[in-house]
Coordinates of C-alpha atoms and ligand atoms in Angstrom, one line a residue:
M1050 CA 161.7 95.6 72.2
K1051 CA 158.5 97.3 73.6
A1052 CA 160.0 100.8 72.9
K1053 CA 160.7 99.8 69.2
I1054 CA 157.2 98.6 68.7
S1055 CA 155.5 101.8 70.0
N1056 CA 157.9 103.9 67.9
Q1057 CA 156.7 102.0 64.8
F1058 CA 153.1 102.6 65.8
S1059 CA 153.6 106.3 66.2
A1060 CA 155.4 106.5 62.8
I1061 CA 152.4 104.7 61.2
G1062 CA 150.1 107.0 63.0
A1063 CA 151.9 110.1 61.6
L1064 CA 151.8 108.7 58.0
A1065 CA 148.1 108.1 58.3
I1066 CA 147.5 111.7 59.4
A1067 CA 149.6 112.9 56.4
F1068 CA 147.6 110.7 54.0
V1069 CA 144.3 112.1 55.2
L1070 CA 145.7 115.7 54.7
I1071 CA 146.9 114.8 51.1
V1072 CA 143.6 113.1 50.1
G1073 CA 141.8 116.1 51.4
C1074 CA 143.4 118.4 48.7
E1075 CA 143.3 115.9 45.7
G1076 CA 142.1 117.0 42.2
P1077 CA 140.9 114.9 39.2
M1078 CA 143.2 111.9 38.3
G1079 CA 145.6 112.2 35.2
P1080 CA 146.3 109.4 32.6
A1081 CA 148.2 106.3 33.7
G1082 CA 152.0 106.3 33.0
A1083 CA 154.0 103.7 31.0
D1084 CA 154.9 100.3 32.8
G1085 CA 158.2 100.4 34.7
I1086 CA 161.0 97.9 33.9
D1087 CA 160.9 94.5 35.6
G1088 CA 162.6 94.2 39.0
M1089 CA 165.4 91.8 39.8
D1090 CA 164.6 88.1 40.7
G1091 CA 164.0 87.8 44.4
M1092 CA 166.2 85.5 46.6
D1093 CA 165.0 81.9 47.1
G1094 CA 162.9 81.5 50.2
I1095 CA 163.8 79.1 53.1
D1096 CA 162.8 75.5 52.5
G1097 CA 159.3 74.8 53.6
N1098 CA 160.4 71.9 55.9
V1099 CA 163.0 74.1 57.7
T1100 CA 160.4 75.7 59.9
C1101 CA 160.2 76.9 63.4
L1102 CA 156.5 76.5 63.6
S1103 CA 156.6 72.8 63.0
C1104 CA 157.6 72.6 66.7
H1105 CA 156.7 76.0 68.1
S1106 CA 153.1 75.9 67.0
D1107 CA 152.0 72.3 67.8
G1108 CA 151.0 71.4 71.3
N1109 CA 154.1 69.2 71.7
I1110 CA 156.5 71.5 73.5
Q1111 CA 153.7 72.7 75.8
A1112 CA 152.5 69.2 76.6
V1113 CA 156.0 67.9 77.2
N1114 CA 156.8 71.0 79.3
Q1115 CA 153.8 70.3 81.5
Q1116 CA 155.0 66.7 82.1
F1117 CA 158.6 67.8 82.6
V1118 CA 157.8 70.2 85.5
E1119 CA 156.6 67.0 87.4
S1120 CA 160.1 65.5 87.0
V1121 CA 162.7 65.8 89.7
H1122 CA 165.2 66.7 86.9
S1123 CA 163.3 69.9 86.1
G1124 CA 163.4 71.1 89.7
G1125 CA 166.9 69.7 90.3
E1126 CA 166.8 70.9 93.9
V1127 CA 168.9 68.2 95.6
A1128 CA 171.1 67.6 92.6
V1129 CA 172.0 71.0 91.3
S1130 CA 172.5 73.2 94.3
Y1131 CA 174.8 70.7 96.1
A1132 CA 176.8 69.1 93.3
G1133 CA 175.9 70.9 90.1
G1134 CA 178.8 73.3 90.2
R1135 CA 181.6 71.0 91.4
A1136 CA 183.8 69.8 88.5
F1137 CA 183.9 66.3 89.9
C1138 CA 180.1 66.0 90.1
A1139 CA 178.8 68.4 87.4
E1140 CA 178.7 65.9 84.5
C1141 CA 175.7 64.3 86.1
H1142 CA 174.4 67.2 88.2
S1143 CA 173.9 70.2 86.0
H1144 CA 172.8 71.2 82.5
E1145 CA 176.2 73.0 81.9
G1146 CA 178.2 70.1 83.3
F1147 CA 176.5 67.5 81.2
L1148 CA 176.9 69.5 78.0
E1149 CA 180.6 70.0 78.6
F1150 CA 180.9 66.2 79.3
V1151 CA 179.0 65.5 76.0
A1152 CA 181.3 67.8 74.1
T1153 CA 184.7 66.9 75.6
G1154 CA 184.2 63.7 77.8
D1155 CA 185.1 65.6 80.9
V1156 CA 184.3 68.7 83.1
E1157 CA 187.5 70.8 83.4
G1158 CA 186.6 73.2 86.2
D1159 CA 183.9 74.3 88.6
I1160 CA 180.8 75.8 87.0
V1161 CA 179.9 79.2 88.4
S1162 CA 176.1 79.2 88.1
P1163 CA 174.9 75.6 87.4
S1164 CA 171.3 75.1 86.3
A1165 CA 168.8 72.2 86.2
W1166 CA 167.9 70.0 83.3
E1167 CA 166.0 71.5 80.4
C1168 CA 165.0 70.3 76.9
A1169 CA 168.4 71.0 75.5
T1170 CA 170.2 69.0 78.2
C1171 CA 169.0 65.8 76.6
H1172 CA 168.0 67.0 73.1
D1173 CA 170.3 68.5 70.5
I1174 CA 167.5 70.9 69.4
H1175 CA 168.0 73.8 67.0
S1176 CA 170.5 72.1 64.8
T1177 CA 168.5 71.3 61.6
F1178 CA 165.4 73.2 62.6
E1179 CA 163.1 70.4 61.3
A1180 CA 160.2 68.8 63.3
V1181 CA 162.4 65.7 63.9
D1182 CA 165.2 67.8 65.3
Y1183 CA 165.0 66.2 68.7
A1184 CA 168.1 64.0 68.5
L1185 CA 169.2 62.6 71.8
R1186 CA 172.6 63.5 73.1
L1187 CA 175.0 60.6 74.0
D1188 CA 172.9 57.8 72.6
D1189 CA 175.8 55.4 72.0
P1190 CA 176.1 52.3 74.1
V1191 CA 177.6 53.2 77.5
A1192 CA 181.0 52.1 78.9
F1193 CA 180.5 51.8 82.6
K1194 CA 182.6 53.8 85.1
F1195 CA 183.2 50.8 87.3
D1196 CA 185.1 49.2 84.4
N1197 CA 185.1 50.9 81.0
S1198 CA 185.6 47.6 79.2
V1199 CA 182.1 46.7 80.1
V1200 CA 179.7 48.2 77.6
A1201 CA 175.9 48.0 77.5
D1202 CA 173.3 49.1 75.0
F1203 CA 170.1 50.5 76.6
G1204 CA 168.7 52.0 73.4
N1205 CA 167.3 55.5 74.1
G1206 CA 168.1 54.7 77.7
N1207 CA 171.8 55.1 76.9
L1208 CA 171.3 58.8 77.6
C1209 CA 170.1 58.0 81.1
A1210 CA 172.7 55.4 81.8
N1211 CA 175.5 57.9 81.4
C1212 CA 174.4 59.4 84.8
H1213 CA 172.4 56.7 86.5
Q1214 CA 175.3 54.3 87.1
S1215 CA 177.7 53.4 89.9
R1216 CA 180.7 55.7 90.3
R1217 CA 183.1 53.0 91.5
A1218 CA 183.8 49.3 91.4
E1219 CA 183.0 47.1 94.4
P1220 CA 185.5 46.9 97.3
N1221 CA 187.3 43.6 96.3
T1222 CA 188.0 45.0 92.9
T1223 CA 189.4 48.3 94.0
N1224 CA 191.3 46.9 97.0
P1225 CA 191.5 43.1 96.9
G1226 CA 192.2 41.5 100.2
T1227 CA 190.5 40.0 103.3
D1228 CA 189.8 43.4 105.0
F1229 CA 188.5 46.7 103.6
T1230 CA 188.7 50.1 105.2
I1231 CA 185.7 52.4 104.7
T1232 CA 187.2 55.9 104.8
S1233 CA 184.1 58.0 104.3
Q1234 CA 180.5 58.0 105.5
H1235 CA 179.6 58.6 101.8
Y1236 CA 181.2 55.3 100.7
G1237 CA 179.2 53.2 98.2
P1238 CA 178.3 53.0 94.5
H1239 CA 176.5 56.4 94.6
H1240 CA 172.8 57.1 94.8
G1241 CA 171.5 55.9 91.5
A1242 CA 173.2 52.8 90.1
Q1243 CA 170.1 51.7 88.2
S1244 CA 172.0 50.9 84.9
N1245 CA 174.2 48.5 86.8
T1246 CA 171.2 46.6 88.3
L1247 CA 169.3 46.6 85.0
Y1248 CA 172.3 45.2 83.1
G1249 CA 173.4 43.0 86.0
A1250 CA 177.0 44.1 86.4
G1251 CA 179.2 46.1 88.8
F1252 CA 178.0 44.9 92.2
A1253 CA 179.9 42.6 94.5
E1254 CA 179.2 39.2 93.2
I1255 CA 180.1 37.3 96.3
A1256 CA 180.1 33.5 95.8
G1257 CA 177.2 31.6 97.4
S1258 CA 174.3 29.3 96.9
A1259 CA 172.6 31.6 94.3
S1260 CA 174.1 31.9 90.8
Y1261 CA 174.3 35.2 88.9
P1262 CA 172.7 35.6 85.5
S1263 CA 175.1 36.8 82.8
P1264 CA 175.0 40.5 82.2
G1265 CA 172.0 41.4 80.0
M1266 CA 170.6 37.9 80.3
T1267 CA 167.9 36.1 82.3
S1268 CA 168.9 33.1 84.6
G1269 CA 167.7 30.9 81.7
G1270 CA 170.4 32.4 79.4
E1271 CA 168.0 34.4 77.2
T1272 CA 168.2 38.1 76.3
F1273 CA 166.5 39.9 79.2
A1274 CA 163.4 41.8 78.0
H1275 CA 163.9 44.6 80.6
M1276 CA 167.3 45.4 79.0
T1277 CA 165.9 45.4 75.5
I1278 CA 163.3 48.1 76.4
G1279 CA 166.0 50.2 78.2
C1280 CA 165.0 52.8 80.7
T1281 CA 162.5 54.5 78.6
G1282 CA 160.3 51.4 78.0
C1283 CA 159.1 51.6 81.6
H1284 CA 159.9 55.2 82.6
M1285 CA 158.6 57.1 79.5
G1286 CA 155.4 55.3 78.5
D1287 CA 152.2 57.2 77.6
Y1288 CA 151.7 60.0 80.1
D1289 CA 149.1 59.2 82.7
A1290 CA 148.4 61.2 85.9
G1291 CA 151.9 62.2 86.9
T1292 CA 153.6 59.1 85.4
G1293 CA 155.1 58.2 82.0
G1294 CA 156.2 60.6 79.3
H1295 CA 158.6 63.3 80.4
T1296 CA 157.8 62.9 84.1
F1297 CA 160.2 60.0 83.9
N1298 CA 158.2 58.2 86.5
P1299 CA 157.4 54.6 85.5
N1300 CA 153.8 53.5 85.1
V1301 CA 151.9 50.2 85.2
N1302 CA 150.6 50.7 81.6
S1303 CA 154.1 50.1 80.4
C1304 CA 154.3 46.7 82.2
T1305 CA 151.0 45.3 80.9
T1306 CA 152.2 44.9 77.3
C1307 CA 154.3 42.0 78.7
H1308 CA 152.8 41.3 82.1
A1309 CA 149.2 41.0 81.2
G1310 CA 146.8 41.9 84.0
A1311 CA 149.5 43.6 86.2
T1312 CA 147.8 46.2 88.5
D1313 CA 151.0 47.4 90.3
F1314 CA 154.7 47.0 90.1
D1315 CA 154.9 44.2 92.7
I1316 CA 154.6 41.5 90.0
G1317 CA 155.0 38.0 91.5
S1318 CA 155.6 39.8 94.9
T1319 CA 159.2 40.5 93.8
M1320 CA 159.3 43.9 95.4
T1321 CA 157.9 42.6 98.7
D1322 CA 160.4 39.8 98.8
I1323 CA 163.4 42.0 97.9
A1324 CA 162.4 44.6 100.6
A1325 CA 162.3 41.7 103.1
Q1326 CA 165.8 40.5 102.1
L1327 CA 167.1 44.1 102.3
D1328 CA 165.7 44.3 105.9
V1329 CA 167.4 41.1 106.9
L1330 CA 170.8 42.3 105.5
E1331 CA 170.3 45.7 107.1
G1332 CA 169.7 44.0 110.5
L1333 CA 173.0 42.0 110.1
L1334 CA 175.0 45.1 109.1
V1335 CA 173.7 47.0 112.1
A1336 CA 174.3 44.1 114.5
Q1337 CA 177.9 43.8 113.2
G1338 CA 178.6 47.5 113.5
V1339 CA 179.0 48.1 109.7
I1340 CA 176.2 50.6 109.5
V1341 CA 174.7 52.9 112.1
E1342 CA 171.5 54.9 112.1
D1343 CA 171.6 58.7 112.0
V1344 CA 169.1 59.8 114.5
S1345 CA 168.2 63.4 115.1
V1346 CA 166.3 64.8 118.0
E1347 CA 163.4 67.0 117.2
F1348 CA 160.9 68.8 119.4
E1349 CA 157.2 68.8 118.7
L1350 CA 154.1 70.1 120.4
D1351 CA 151.9 67.3 121.7
P1352 CA 148.4 68.4 120.7
E1353 CA 146.8 66.4 123.5
T1354 CA 148.8 67.6 126.5
G1355 CA 150.1 70.9 125.1
D1356 CA 153.7 69.8 126.2
I1357 CA 156.8 70.1 124.1
V1358 CA 158.0 66.5 123.6
E1359 CA 161.3 65.1 122.3
V1360 CA 160.9 63.0 119.1
L1361 CA 163.7 60.8 117.6
K1362 CA 163.8 61.0 113.8
S1363 CA 165.7 58.6 111.6
D1364 CA 167.8 60.2 108.8
G1365 CA 168.8 56.8 107.4
F1366 CA 172.0 54.9 107.9
H1367 CA 175.7 55.6 107.1
P1368 CA 178.6 53.2 107.1
V1369 CA 180.9 53.1 110.1
V1370 CA 184.3 54.6 109.1
A1371 CA 186.6 51.7 110.1
T1372 CA 188.2 48.5 108.9
H1373 CA 185.7 45.7 108.2
T1374 CA 186.0 42.2 106.7
M1375 CA 185.9 42.2 103.0
A1376 CA 182.6 40.2 103.1
Q1377 CA 181.1 42.9 105.3
A1378 CA 182.3 45.7 103.0
Q1379 CA 180.9 43.9 100.0
A1380 CA 177.6 43.1 101.7
F1381 CA 177.3 46.8 102.6
F1382 CA 178.1 47.9 99.0
N1383 CA 175.3 45.7 97.7
W1384 CA 172.8 46.7 100.4
V1385 CA 173.2 50.4 100.0
G1386 CA 173.3 50.2 96.2
L1387 CA 170.2 48.0 95.9
L1388 CA 168.3 50.1 98.4
E1389 CA 169.1 53.3 96.5
D1390 CA 168.2 51.7 93.2
R1391 CA 164.7 52.0 94.6
S1392 CA 163.1 49.5 92.2
F1393 CA 163.2 46.7 94.8
G1394 CA 164.2 44.1 92.2
V1395 CA 162.1 45.3 89.3
H1396 CA 165.1 46.4 87.3
N1397 CA 166.6 43.0 87.4
P1398 CA 164.9 40.5 89.7
A1399 CA 167.3 37.5 89.3
Y1400 CA 170.5 39.6 89.7
T1401 CA 169.1 41.5 92.8
E1402 CA 167.9 38.3 94.4
A1403 CA 171.2 36.5 93.9
L1404 CA 173.2 39.5 95.3
L1405 CA 171.1 39.7 98.4
T1406 CA 171.0 35.9 99.1
N1407 CA 174.8 35.6 98.8
S1408 CA 175.5 38.7 100.8
I1409 CA 173.3 37.5 103.7
E1410 CA 175.0 34.1 103.6
A1411 CA 178.4 35.6 103.6
I1412 CA 178.0 37.6 106.8
Q1413 CA 175.5 35.5 108.7
Ligands
HEC681 C1 162.6 70.3 66.8 C2 161.7 71.3 67.4 C3 162.1 72.8 67.2 C4 162.3 73.5 66.1 C5 162.2 73.0 64.7 C6 162.6 74.8 66.5 N1 162.6 74.9 67.9 FE1 163.0 76.6 69.0 N2 162.8 75.4 70.7 C7 162.5 74.1 70.8 C8 162.4 73.7 72.2 C9 162.1 72.2 72.6 C10 162.7 74.8 72.9 C11 162.8 74.9 74.5 C12 161.4 75.1 74.9 C13 161.2 75.5 76.3 O1 162.1 75.4 77.1 O2 160.0 75.8 76.5 C14 162.9 75.9 72.0 C15 163.2 77.2 72.4 C16 163.3 78.3 71.6 C17 163.6 79.6 72.0 C18 163.7 80.1 73.4 C19 165.1 80.3 73.7 C20 165.9 79.0 73.8 O3 166.8 78.8 73.0 O4 165.7 78.2 74.7 C21 163.6 80.4 70.8 C22 163.8 81.9 70.7 C23 163.4 79.5 69.7 N3 163.2 78.2 70.2 C24 163.4 79.9 68.4 C25 163.3 79.0 67.3 C26 163.4 79.5 65.9 C27 163.6 80.9 65.5 C28 163.3 78.3 65.1 C29 163.3 78.2 63.6 C30 164.5 78.8 63.0 C31 163.1 77.2 66.1 N4 163.1 77.7 67.4 C32 162.9 75.9 65.7 C33 162.2 73.3 69.7 C34 162.3 73.6 68.4
HEC682 C1 178.1 59.4 87.1 C2 177.1 60.4 87.4 C3 177.2 61.1 88.8 C4 178.3 61.7 89.3 C5 179.7 61.9 88.7 C6 177.9 62.3 90.6 N1 176.5 61.9 90.8 FE1 175.4 62.4 92.4 N2 173.8 61.5 91.6 C7 173.8 60.9 90.4 C8 172.4 60.4 90.1 C9 172.0 59.7 88.8 C10 171.7 60.7 91.3 C11 170.2 60.5 91.5 C12 169.9 59.0 91.7 C13 168.5 58.7 92.0 O1 167.7 59.6 92.2 O2 168.2 57.5 91.9 C14 172.6 61.4 92.2 C15 172.2 61.8 93.5 C16 172.9 62.6 94.3 C17 172.5 63.2 95.5 C18 171.1 63.1 96.1 C19 170.9 62.0 97.0 C20 169.5 62.0 97.6 O3 169.4 61.7 98.7 O4 168.6 62.4 96.9 C21 173.6 63.8 96.1 C22 173.6 64.6 97.4 C23 174.7 63.7 95.1 N3 174.3 62.9 94.1 C24 175.9 64.2 95.3 C25 177.0 64.1 94.4 C26 178.3 64.7 94.6 C27 178.7 65.6 95.8 C28 179.1 64.3 93.6 C29 180.5 64.7 93.3 C30 181.5 64.4 94.4 C31 178.2 63.5 92.7 N4 177.0 63.4 93.2 C32 178.7 63.0 91.5 C33 174.8 60.8 89.5 C34 176.1 61.2 89.7
HEC683 C1 166.4 63.8 80.9 C2 166.4 63.8 79.4 C3 165.3 64.5 78.7 C4 164.8 65.8 78.8 C5 165.3 66.8 79.9 C6 163.9 66.1 77.8 N1 163.7 64.9 77.0 FE1 162.5 64.8 75.4 N2 163.0 62.8 75.2 C7 164.0 62.2 76.0 C8 164.1 60.8 75.6 C9 165.0 59.7 76.2 C10 163.1 60.6 74.5 C11 162.8 59.3 73.8 C12 161.7 58.6 74.5 C13 161.5 57.2 74.1 O1 162.4 56.5 73.9 O2 160.3 56.8 74.1 C14 162.5 61.9 74.3 C15 161.5 62.2 73.4 C16 161.0 63.4 73.1 C17 160.1 63.7 72.0 C18 159.6 62.7 71.0 C19 160.7 62.6 70.0 C20 160.4 62.7 68.5 O3 161.4 62.4 67.7 O4 159.3 62.9 68.2 C21 159.8 65.1 72.1 C22 158.9 65.9 71.2 C23 160.5 65.6 73.2 N3 161.3 64.6 73.8 C24 160.5 66.9 73.6 C25 161.1 67.4 74.7 C26 160.9 68.8 75.2 C27 160.1 69.8 74.6 C28 161.6 68.8 76.4 C29 161.7 70.0 77.4 C30 160.4 70.4 78.0 C31 162.3 67.6 76.6 N4 161.9 66.7 75.6 C32 163.1 67.3 77.7 C33 164.8 62.7 77.0 C34 164.6 64.0 77.5
HEC684 C1 172.8 64.5 83.3 C2 172.5 63.3 84.2 C3 171.2 62.6 84.1 C4 170.5 62.2 83.0 C5 171.0 62.3 81.5 C6 169.3 61.6 83.4 N1 169.2 61.7 84.8 FE1 167.7 61.1 86.0 N2 168.5 62.0 87.6 C7 169.7 62.6 87.6 C8 169.9 63.1 88.9 C9 171.2 63.8 89.4 C10 168.7 63.0 89.6 C11 168.4 63.4 91.1 C12 167.8 64.8 91.0 C13 167.5 65.3 92.4 O1 167.3 64.6 93.3 O2 167.5 66.6 92.5 C14 167.8 62.2 88.7 C15 166.5 61.9 89.1 C16 165.8 60.9 88.3 C17 164.5 60.3 88.7 C18 163.7 60.7 90.0 C19 164.2 60.0 91.2 C20 163.3 60.5 92.4 O3 163.9 60.7 93.4 O4 162.1 60.6 92.2 C21 164.2 59.4 87.8 C22 163.0 58.5 87.8 C23 165.2 59.5 86.7 N3 166.1 60.4 87.1 C24 165.2 58.8 85.6 C25 165.9 59.1 84.4 C26 165.7 58.6 83.1 C27 164.6 57.6 82.7 C28 166.6 59.2 82.3 C29 166.7 59.1 80.8 C30 165.6 59.4 80.0 C31 167.4 60.1 83.1 N4 166.9 60.0 84.4 C32 168.4 60.9 82.6 C33 170.7 62.6 86.6 C34 170.4 62.3 85.3
HEC685 C1 161.1 46.9 83.7 C2 160.8 48.3 83.9 C3 161.9 49.3 84.2 C4 163.0 49.5 83.5 C5 163.5 48.8 82.2 C6 163.7 50.5 84.2 N1 163.0 50.9 85.3 FE1 163.6 52.2 86.8 N2 162.0 51.7 87.9 C7 161.0 50.9 87.6 C8 160.1 50.7 88.7 C9 158.8 49.9 88.6 C10 160.6 51.5 89.7 C11 160.0 51.7 91.1 C12 159.1 52.8 91.1 C13 158.2 53.0 92.3 O1 158.3 52.1 93.2 O2 157.5 54.0 92.4 C14 161.8 52.1 89.2 C15 162.6 53.0 90.0 C16 163.6 53.8 89.4 C17 164.2 54.9 90.1 C18 163.8 55.5 91.4 C19 162.5 56.3 91.2 C20 161.9 56.9 92.4 O3 160.9 57.6 92.3 O4 162.4 56.6 93.6 C21 165.1 55.5 89.2 C22 165.9 56.7 89.4 C23 165.1 54.6 88.0 N3 164.2 53.6 88.2 C24 165.9 54.8 86.9 C25 166.0 53.9 85.8 C26 167.0 54.0 84.8 C27 168.0 55.0 84.7 C28 166.8 52.9 84.0 C29 167.6 52.4 82.8 C30 169.0 52.2 83.1 C31 165.6 52.2 84.5 N4 165.2 52.8 85.6 C32 165.0 51.1 83.9 C33 160.9 50.2 86.3 C34 161.9 50.2 85.4
HEC686 C1 159.1 43.9 77.0 C2 158.4 43.1 77.9 C3 158.4 43.5 79.4 C4 158.0 44.7 79.9 C5 157.5 46.0 79.2 C6 158.1 44.6 81.3 N1 158.6 43.3 81.7 FE1 158.9 42.6 83.5 N2 159.6 40.8 82.7 C7 159.6 40.5 81.4 C8 160.1 39.2 81.2 C9 160.3 38.4 79.9 C10 160.4 38.7 82.5 C11 161.0 37.3 82.9 C12 162.5 37.4 83.0 C13 163.1 36.1 83.4 O1 162.8 35.1 82.8 O2 164.0 36.2 84.2 C14 160.1 39.7 83.4 C15 160.2 39.7 84.8 C16 159.7 40.6 85.7 C17 159.7 40.4 87.2 C18 160.0 39.2 87.9 C19 158.7 38.4 88.0 C20 158.6 37.2 88.7 O3 157.5 36.6 88.8 O4 159.7 36.7 89.2 C21 159.1 41.6 87.7 C22 158.9 41.9 89.1 C23 158.9 42.5 86.6 N3 159.2 41.9 85.4 C24 158.3 43.7 86.7 C25 158.0 44.6 85.6 C26 157.4 45.9 85.8 C27 157.0 46.5 87.1 C28 157.3 46.4 84.6 C29 156.7 47.8 84.2 C30 157.2 48.9 84.9 C31 157.8 45.4 83.6 N4 158.2 44.4 84.3 C32 157.8 45.6 82.2 C33 159.2 41.3 80.4 C34 158.8 42.7 80.5

C-alpha cells in the first residue's frame, strides 16, 4: 500500500514538472472549438444510508472499544488459551467456535488458532452496512443444555445465556438413585451457570422446608423483574468507571431504577446472607469428605527476619472422586454452582435461598 502511494506521488510530481515546461513555451491562445457531444449517463451512486462512515466516523466504535478492553471477554486469557480450541469447549470459549456454533449449532473439530471475543463475535456487523447494522447473533429464547425442553427468554441477554449456563443436569436427573459417584475433580454445572440461577431452573431442587419459586417467577407467583431485564439490564447499563456498557460489569446505577436509594449490590443484605449459607454448606461438605481444599506450599521472604518461610496458599476446593450419597452429591452441585455464579443471590434471591436452605437440611 505504502509503495503504491509513493509511486502515485512521483507520477504526479513528473506531470507537474512537464506542465511547467509546456507553460514556459506557450504562445497566444486560439479561438474556442465547438462543444463536444454529451457523454453517457453515469451509473447510480450508492444509497446515502448505506454508508460506512455512519459507524466509522462517529465516536461509537471507539467509545465501545475502550469499554470492551476492560471486559474479561476481550482479553479471554483463561477462556481461550485453555478451552478455545477444543471442539467440545469452543462454542463458548472462542470467537471462531461461537461463530461455527451460531451457523451450524455445533463445533465439528478442534480450532487451530482460536481467538478472543471481538465486536463480530456478538454482532452481525457488515451485513447491510447501515448505522443500525449491529444485529445480535443468537437472540432467540434459549433452550437449556441441562434439558432442552426448558426454554427461557432473556431478551438481549439470550446472547449471553447461550454460554453462561450449566453444561449438565443435576446428579439425580443424570443418574437417579440413592448414591452418586463423582468421577472427576471437575464435576459440577461448569463455571458460569448464571442463566440457570436467573431463570430458576437446572439446580438440584432437593425437597425441604423451603419452597422453590416457579421458573421465571417470584415466590409470590409474579413475573420476576430480574428475568424481564435479562442480563443486559444490570450488566450493560450506562458506562461508569469500569462498569456498565461493554465492560459487562454490573453497576449500581442499573439497580436504582427499581431499588431506589441502593448504594451497593447487597440490597436487603441478601449477598451477606447467601455468603453465610454457602459457608455453612461448605463446612458440612468438608466435614463429610465431599470436598477437599487444594493447598499449595509457597516460599516467601519474611521482610522482618530475612528468613525464607513456608506459606500455605488455598487454591479453592475440589470434589472428592468417590461414591457419595445422592443428597451429598446434590448439595455439592448446588454449592459449587451457586458459588461460581458469583452474584451471591442477586440473580435470583428466592431460588438461591431455597436451594441452600434445603441442601443444608438434607446433609446436616
Ligand atoms: C454498523 C456499523 C458499521 C458499518 C455501517 C460499517 N462498519 Fe466496518 N466495522 C464496524 C465494527 C464494529 C468493526 C470492528 C471495529 C474494531 O474492531 O475496532 C468494523 C471493522 C471494519 C474494518 C476492519 C476489518 C474488520 O473487518 O474487522 C474494515 C476494513 C471495515 N470495518 C470497513 C467497512 C466498510 C468499507 C464499510 C462500508 C461499506 C463499513 N465498514 C461499514 C462497524 C461498521
Ligand atoms: C455452554 C458453554 C460452555 C462450554 C461448552 C464450556 N464452557 Fe468453560 N466456561 C463457560 C463460561 C460462561 C465460563 C465463564 C463463567 C464465569 O466467568 O462466570 C467458563 C469458564 C471456564 C474456565 C475458567 C474458570 C475460571 O476459574 O476462571 C475454564 C478453565 C473452562 N471454562 C474450561 C472449559 C473446558 C475445558 C471446556 C470443554 C471441556 C469448557 N469450558 C466448555 C462456558 C462454557
Ligand atoms: C459479548 C457480546 C458483545 C460484544 C463482544 C460486543 N457487543 Fe455490542 N452489544 C452487545 C449487546 C448484548 C448489546 C445490546 C445492549 C442492551 O441490550 O442494552 C450491544 C449493543 C451495542 C451497540 C448499541 C446497539 C445499537 O443498535 O445502537 C453498539 C453500537 C455496539 N454494541 C457496538 C459494539 C462494538 C463496536 C463492539 C466491539 C468493540 C461490540 N459492540 C462488542 C453485545 C456485545
Ligand atoms: C461465546 C460465549 C459467551 C458469550 C456470548 C458471553 N459470554 Fe461472558 N464469558 C464467557 C466466558 C468463557 C468468560 C470467561 C472468560 C475468561 O475468564 O477468560 C466470560 C466472562 C464474563 C464475565 C466476567 C466474569 C469475571 O470473571 O469477571 C461477565 C461479567 C460476563 N461474561 C457477562 C456476559 C454477558 C452479560 C454477556 C452477554 C451480553 C456475555 N457474557 C456473553 C463466555 C461468553
Ligand atoms: C438484577 C441484576 C442482574 C441480572 C439481571 C444479571 N446479573 Fe449477573 N451479576 C449481578 C451482580 C450484582 C453480580 C455481582 C457482581 C459483583 O459482586 O461484583 C453479578 C455477577 C455476575 C457474574 C460474575 C461477575 C464477576 O465479576 O465475578 C457473571 C459472569 C454474571 N453475573 C453474568 C450474568 C448473566 C449471563 C446474566 C443473564 C443470564 C446475568 N448476569 C444477569 C447482577 C445481575
Ligand atoms: C426492573 C426492576 C429491577 C432492577 C433493575 C433490579 N431489580 Fe432487584 N428486584 C426487583 C424486584 C421486583 C424484586 C423483588 C422480587 C420478589 O418479589 O421476589 C427484586 C429483588 C432483589 C433482591 C432481593 C431483595 C430482598 O430484600 O430480598 C436483591 C438482592 C436485588 N433485587 C438486587 C438487585 C441488584 C443488585 C440490582 C442491580 C444490579 C437489581 N436488583 C436490579 C426489581 C429489580
